[in-house]
Amino acid sequence: MFNKIEFSDINRYFASIGTILIALAFLLPYFYLKESFGIIVSENDYKSYTKISQEIISDKQSNILFFQNIIVYISGGLFIIGLSLTIIGIRRWNKRQMKIDEKFDKELEKLKIEITQMSPAEKEEKINSEIQEIVNSEELTQSGLILDNIRNEYRLVEDTILNKYNKINQNKFIIYPNVRLKHTEYDILLKSNSNEYIDELVEIRFYKNRIIPNLLYDNIKKFDYRIQYYSNNVRDAKGILFLVYDDKNISKIKIDKIDLKSIDLISDIDIKWIKLSELQSFKLSI
């Protein structure tokens, strides 16, 4: 019976001890009533014993009689203590099990969320959306030539940064460009190969002629949300935001006036300003 005691968990220990005490509460009276204890002797035999033997039998009869009078209370006490320990153990065990089940359910939900590579059409749609944002914010004429020039520069910026990551990566990350997590898109995902590092999500923004601070703040907050979405559904991640600007049209003085420290962010985002003229020589680190 006692080899059934669980020592792996305090709650299981309480429950197993309680179950044993409840069993003893019923078994103790049963074995007591079943056993004669060797005290049933005839009067003739008793008289034939030595005085010391008679005293031993008398003491034994007295002790057993005393135990008989209190066995009901002992069994009741064992039952109450056992039931209390069992209830405490099961309740605590159940609370812990609920948390384990909840964690397991969340893990299953994470496994259902698949990170997929964006199709060429989806990638083109994303680029067009970001280019349209540039055109609208900078109030540019939407001519085919202007759109093509911006599109070419935008692709050059993204490809340059991606190539830099590919060159310096030392098997620390698996690099996934243009990925989608359900309806959430990421320019580059750096997925860690070990638990020593967390995943990194890269966002790239290009500015041709001017930067509207409020629009920039809004984009950063949206990126912050996407990082949180990834962290909640996949694993912990931080963000890297590259803000590339054409320094032929946008001066460093204007950049310095933009206050990014005032933005209230939840995620860890490393924001890097890069001049377009210095993009090729810009050095990345991971």
Coordinates of C-alpha atoms in Angstrom, one line a residue:
M1 CA 0.0 0.0 0.0
F2 CA 2.7 2.5 1.0
N3 CA 4.6 1.9 -2.3
K4 CA 1.7 3.8 -3.9
I5 CA 2.7 7.1 -2.3
E6 CA 3.6 9.7 -4.9
F7 CA 6.7 11.8 -4.2
S8 CA 7.0 13.5 -7.6
D9 CA 4.5 16.3 -6.8
I10 CA 3.3 17.7 -3.5
N11 CA -0.3 17.7 -4.6
R12 CA -0.1 14.0 -5.7
Y13 CA 1.6 13.3 -2.4
F14 CA -1.3 14.8 -0.4
A15 CA -3.9 12.9 -2.5
S16 CA -2.0 9.5 -2.2
I17 CA -1.5 9.9 1.5
G18 CA -5.2 10.9 1.9
T19 CA -6.3 7.8 0.0
I20 CA -4.2 5.5 2.1
L21 CA -5.6 7.0 5.4
I22 CA -9.1 6.6 4.1
A23 CA -8.4 3.0 3.3
L24 CA -6.9 2.5 6.8
A25 CA -10.0 4.0 8.4
F26 CA -12.0 1.1 7.1
L27 CA -9.3 -1.7 7.2
L28 CA -8.3 -1.1 10.8
P29 CA -11.7 -2.0 12.4
Y30 CA -12.0 -4.9 10.0
F31 CA -8.7 -6.5 11.0
Y32 CA -9.3 -5.7 14.6
L33 CA -12.6 -7.5 14.7
K34 CA -11.1 -10.4 12.7
E35 CA -8.1 -11.0 15.0
S36 CA -8.3 -12.7 18.4
F37 CA -4.9 -11.4 19.5
G38 CA -4.3 -14.6 21.6
I39 CA -6.2 -13.3 24.7
I40 CA -9.0 -15.8 24.6
V41 CA -8.0 -18.5 27.2
S42 CA -10.0 -20.8 29.4
E43 CA -10.2 -20.2 33.1
N44 CA -8.4 -23.4 33.9
D45 CA -5.6 -22.5 31.5
Y46 CA -5.3 -19.1 33.0
K47 CA -5.0 -20.5 36.5
S48 CA -2.3 -22.8 35.3
Y49 CA -0.1 -19.9 34.1
T50 CA 2.6 -18.4 36.2
K51 CA 1.8 -15.1 37.9
I52 CA 3.9 -13.1 35.4
S53 CA 2.1 -14.8 32.5
Q54 CA -1.2 -14.0 34.1
E55 CA -0.2 -10.3 34.4
I56 CA 0.9 -10.2 30.8
I57 CA -2.4 -11.6 29.6
S58 CA -4.3 -9.2 31.9
D59 CA -2.4 -6.2 30.7
K60 CA -2.8 -7.3 27.1
Q61 CA -6.6 -7.7 27.6
S62 CA -6.7 -4.2 29.2
N63 CA -4.8 -2.6 26.3
I64 CA -6.9 -4.3 23.7
L65 CA -10.1 -3.3 25.5
F66 CA -8.9 0.3 25.7
F67 CA -8.0 0.2 22.0
Q68 CA -11.5 -1.3 21.3
N69 CA -13.1 1.6 23.0
I70 CA -11.2 4.2 20.9
I71 CA -10.9 2.4 17.6
V72 CA -14.0 4.2 16.3
Y73 CA -12.5 7.6 17.0
I74 CA -9.2 6.5 15.5
S75 CA -10.9 5.3 12.3
G76 CA -13.0 8.5 12.2
G77 CA -9.9 10.6 12.7
L78 CA -8.0 8.8 10.0
F79 CA -11.0 9.1 7.6
I80 CA -11.4 12.9 8.2
I81 CA -7.6 13.6 7.9
G82 CA -7.4 11.4 4.8
L83 CA -10.5 13.0 3.2
S84 CA -9.1 16.5 3.9
L85 CA -5.7 15.6 2.4
T86 CA -7.3 14.1 -0.6
I87 CA -9.5 17.1 -1.2
I88 CA -6.6 19.5 -0.8
G89 CA -4.4 17.5 -3.1
I90 CA -7.0 17.0 -5.8
R91 CA -8.0 20.7 -5.7
R92 CA -4.5 21.9 -6.0
W93 CA -3.7 19.2 -8.5
N94 CA -6.7 20.2 -10.6
K95 CA -5.7 23.9 -10.6
R96 CA -2.2 23.0 -11.7
Q97 CA -3.6 20.6 -14.3
M98 CA -5.8 23.4 -15.7
K99 CA -2.8 25.6 -16.1
I100 CA -0.9 22.8 -17.8
D101 CA -3.9 22.1 -20.1
E102 CA -4.2 25.8 -20.9
K103 CA -0.5 26.0 -21.8
F104 CA -0.8 22.8 -23.9
D105 CA -3.8 24.3 -25.7
K106 CA -1.9 27.4 -26.5
E107 CA 1.0 25.4 -27.8
L108 CA -1.5 23.5 -30.1
E109 CA -2.9 26.8 -31.3
K110 CA 0.6 28.0 -32.1
L111 CA 1.3 24.9 -34.1
K112 CA -1.8 25.6 -36.1
I113 CA -0.5 29.0 -37.1
E114 CA 1.7 28.5 -40.1
I115 CA 4.4 30.9 -41.3
T116 CA 4.2 31.0 -45.1
Q117 CA 6.2 32.5 -47.9
M118 CA 4.4 35.3 -49.7
S119 CA 3.7 34.5 -53.3
P120 CA 5.1 36.8 -56.0
A121 CA 1.7 38.4 -56.5
E122 CA 1.3 39.0 -52.7
K123 CA 4.8 40.5 -52.6
E124 CA 4.0 42.8 -55.5
E125 CA 0.8 43.8 -53.9
K126 CA 2.6 44.7 -50.7
I127 CA 5.3 46.8 -52.5
N128 CA 2.5 48.6 -54.5
S129 CA 0.8 49.4 -51.3
E130 CA 3.9 50.9 -49.7
I131 CA 4.8 52.8 -52.9
Q132 CA 1.2 54.2 -53.0
E133 CA 1.8 55.4 -49.4
I134 CA 5.0 57.2 -50.5
V135 CA 3.2 58.8 -53.5
N136 CA 0.3 59.9 -51.4
S137 CA 2.3 61.3 -48.5
E138 CA 4.8 63.1 -50.8
E139 CA 2.0 64.3 -53.1
L140 CA 3.8 63.0 -56.1
T141 CA 2.3 62.8 -59.6
Q142 CA 1.2 59.2 -60.1
S143 CA 2.8 58.8 -63.6
G144 CA 4.1 55.5 -64.7
L145 CA 7.7 56.7 -64.9
I146 CA 7.6 58.1 -61.3
L147 CA 6.0 54.9 -60.0
D148 CA 8.5 52.7 -61.8
N149 CA 11.4 54.8 -60.4
I150 CA 10.2 54.5 -56.8
R151 CA 9.4 50.8 -57.3
N152 CA 13.0 50.2 -58.5
E153 CA 14.5 52.1 -55.7
Y154 CA 12.3 50.4 -53.1
R155 CA 13.2 46.9 -54.4
L156 CA 16.9 47.9 -54.5
V157 CA 16.7 49.0 -50.8
E158 CA 15.0 45.8 -49.7
D159 CA 17.3 43.5 -51.8
T160 CA 20.4 45.3 -50.5
I161 CA 19.4 44.8 -46.9
L162 CA 18.4 41.2 -47.5
N163 CA 21.7 40.4 -49.2
K164 CA 23.6 42.0 -46.3
Y165 CA 21.8 39.6 -43.9
N166 CA 22.6 36.6 -46.1
K167 CA 26.3 37.5 -46.2
I168 CA 26.8 38.1 -42.4
N169 CA 24.6 35.3 -41.1
Q170 CA 26.7 32.6 -39.5
N171 CA 24.1 29.9 -39.0
K172 CA 22.7 31.9 -36.2
F173 CA 19.4 32.5 -38.0
I174 CA 17.3 31.0 -40.8
I175 CA 16.4 34.0 -43.0
Y176 CA 12.9 34.1 -44.5
P177 CA 12.2 37.1 -46.8
N178 CA 8.6 38.3 -47.3
V179 CA 6.7 36.0 -45.0
R180 CA 3.1 36.0 -43.8
L181 CA 1.6 34.9 -40.5
K182 CA -2.1 34.6 -41.2
H183 CA -2.9 38.1 -42.3
T184 CA 0.2 39.7 -40.9
E185 CA 3.2 40.4 -43.2
Y186 CA 6.9 40.8 -42.5
D187 CA 9.7 42.0 -44.8
I188 CA 12.3 39.6 -43.3
L189 CA 12.1 37.0 -40.6
L190 CA 15.3 36.0 -38.8
K191 CA 14.3 32.7 -37.1
S192 CA 16.7 31.7 -34.4
N193 CA 18.4 28.3 -34.7
S194 CA 18.6 28.0 -30.9
N195 CA 17.0 29.1 -27.6
E196 CA 20.0 31.3 -26.9
Y197 CA 18.6 34.0 -29.3
I198 CA 15.1 35.2 -30.0
D199 CA 13.6 35.7 -33.4
E200 CA 14.0 39.0 -35.2
L201 CA 11.4 40.7 -37.4
V202 CA 12.7 43.2 -40.0
E203 CA 10.7 46.1 -41.4
I204 CA 12.0 48.3 -44.2
R205 CA 10.7 51.7 -45.1
F206 CA 11.9 54.0 -47.9
Y207 CA 11.3 57.8 -48.1
K208 CA 11.9 59.6 -51.4
N209 CA 11.2 63.3 -50.9
R210 CA 9.9 63.9 -47.4
I211 CA 8.8 62.3 -44.2
I212 CA 5.6 63.0 -42.4
P213 CA 6.2 62.4 -38.7
N214 CA 2.6 61.4 -37.8
L215 CA 2.6 58.8 -40.6
L216 CA 5.9 57.5 -39.5
Y217 CA 4.7 57.2 -35.9
D218 CA 1.7 55.3 -37.1
N219 CA 3.8 52.9 -39.2
I220 CA 6.0 52.2 -36.2
K221 CA 3.0 51.4 -34.0
K222 CA 1.7 49.1 -36.6
F223 CA 5.0 47.3 -36.7
D224 CA 4.9 47.1 -32.9
Y225 CA 1.5 45.4 -33.1
R226 CA 2.8 42.9 -35.7
I227 CA 5.8 42.0 -33.4
Q228 CA 3.4 41.4 -30.5
Y229 CA 1.2 39.3 -32.7
Y230 CA 4.2 37.1 -33.6
S231 CA 5.4 36.9 -30.0
N232 CA 2.0 35.8 -28.8
N233 CA 1.4 33.2 -31.5
V234 CA 4.9 31.8 -32.3
R235 CA 7.7 32.8 -29.9
D236 CA 9.3 35.9 -28.4
A237 CA 10.7 38.3 -31.0
K238 CA 12.2 41.8 -31.3
G239 CA 11.9 44.2 -34.2
I240 CA 14.5 45.9 -36.4
L241 CA 13.2 48.9 -38.4
F242 CA 15.3 50.3 -41.2
L243 CA 14.3 53.8 -42.3
V244 CA 16.1 54.5 -45.5
Y245 CA 15.8 58.1 -46.9
D246 CA 17.0 59.7 -50.1
D247 CA 19.5 62.2 -48.7
K248 CA 19.5 64.1 -52.0
N249 CA 16.0 65.3 -51.2
I250 CA 15.8 64.9 -47.4
S251 CA 18.3 66.6 -45.2
K252 CA 19.8 65.2 -42.0
I253 CA 18.6 68.2 -40.1
K254 CA 15.0 67.2 -40.8
I255 CA 15.7 63.7 -39.7
D256 CA 17.1 65.0 -36.4
K257 CA 13.9 66.9 -35.7
I258 CA 11.8 63.7 -35.7
D259 CA 11.4 62.5 -32.1
L260 CA 11.1 58.7 -32.1
K261 CA 11.8 58.3 -28.4
S262 CA 8.4 59.7 -27.5
I263 CA 6.5 56.8 -29.1
D264 CA 5.1 54.4 -26.5
L265 CA 6.0 50.9 -27.7
I266 CA 5.4 47.5 -26.2
S267 CA 8.0 45.6 -28.1
D268 CA 11.8 46.0 -28.3
I269 CA 12.4 47.7 -31.7
D270 CA 15.8 48.8 -32.9
I271 CA 15.3 51.8 -35.3
K272 CA 18.1 52.5 -37.8
W273 CA 18.2 55.6 -40.0
I274 CA 20.1 55.0 -43.3
K275 CA 21.0 57.5 -46.0
L276 CA 20.3 56.1 -49.5
S277 CA 23.8 57.2 -50.6
E278 CA 25.3 55.1 -47.7
L279 CA 23.1 52.0 -48.0
Q280 CA 25.7 49.9 -49.9
S281 CA 28.4 50.7 -47.3
F282 CA 26.1 50.3 -44.3
K283 CA 27.2 47.5 -42.1
L284 CA 24.7 45.2 -40.4
S285 CA 25.3 43.1 -37.3
I286 CA 23.3 40.2 -35.9

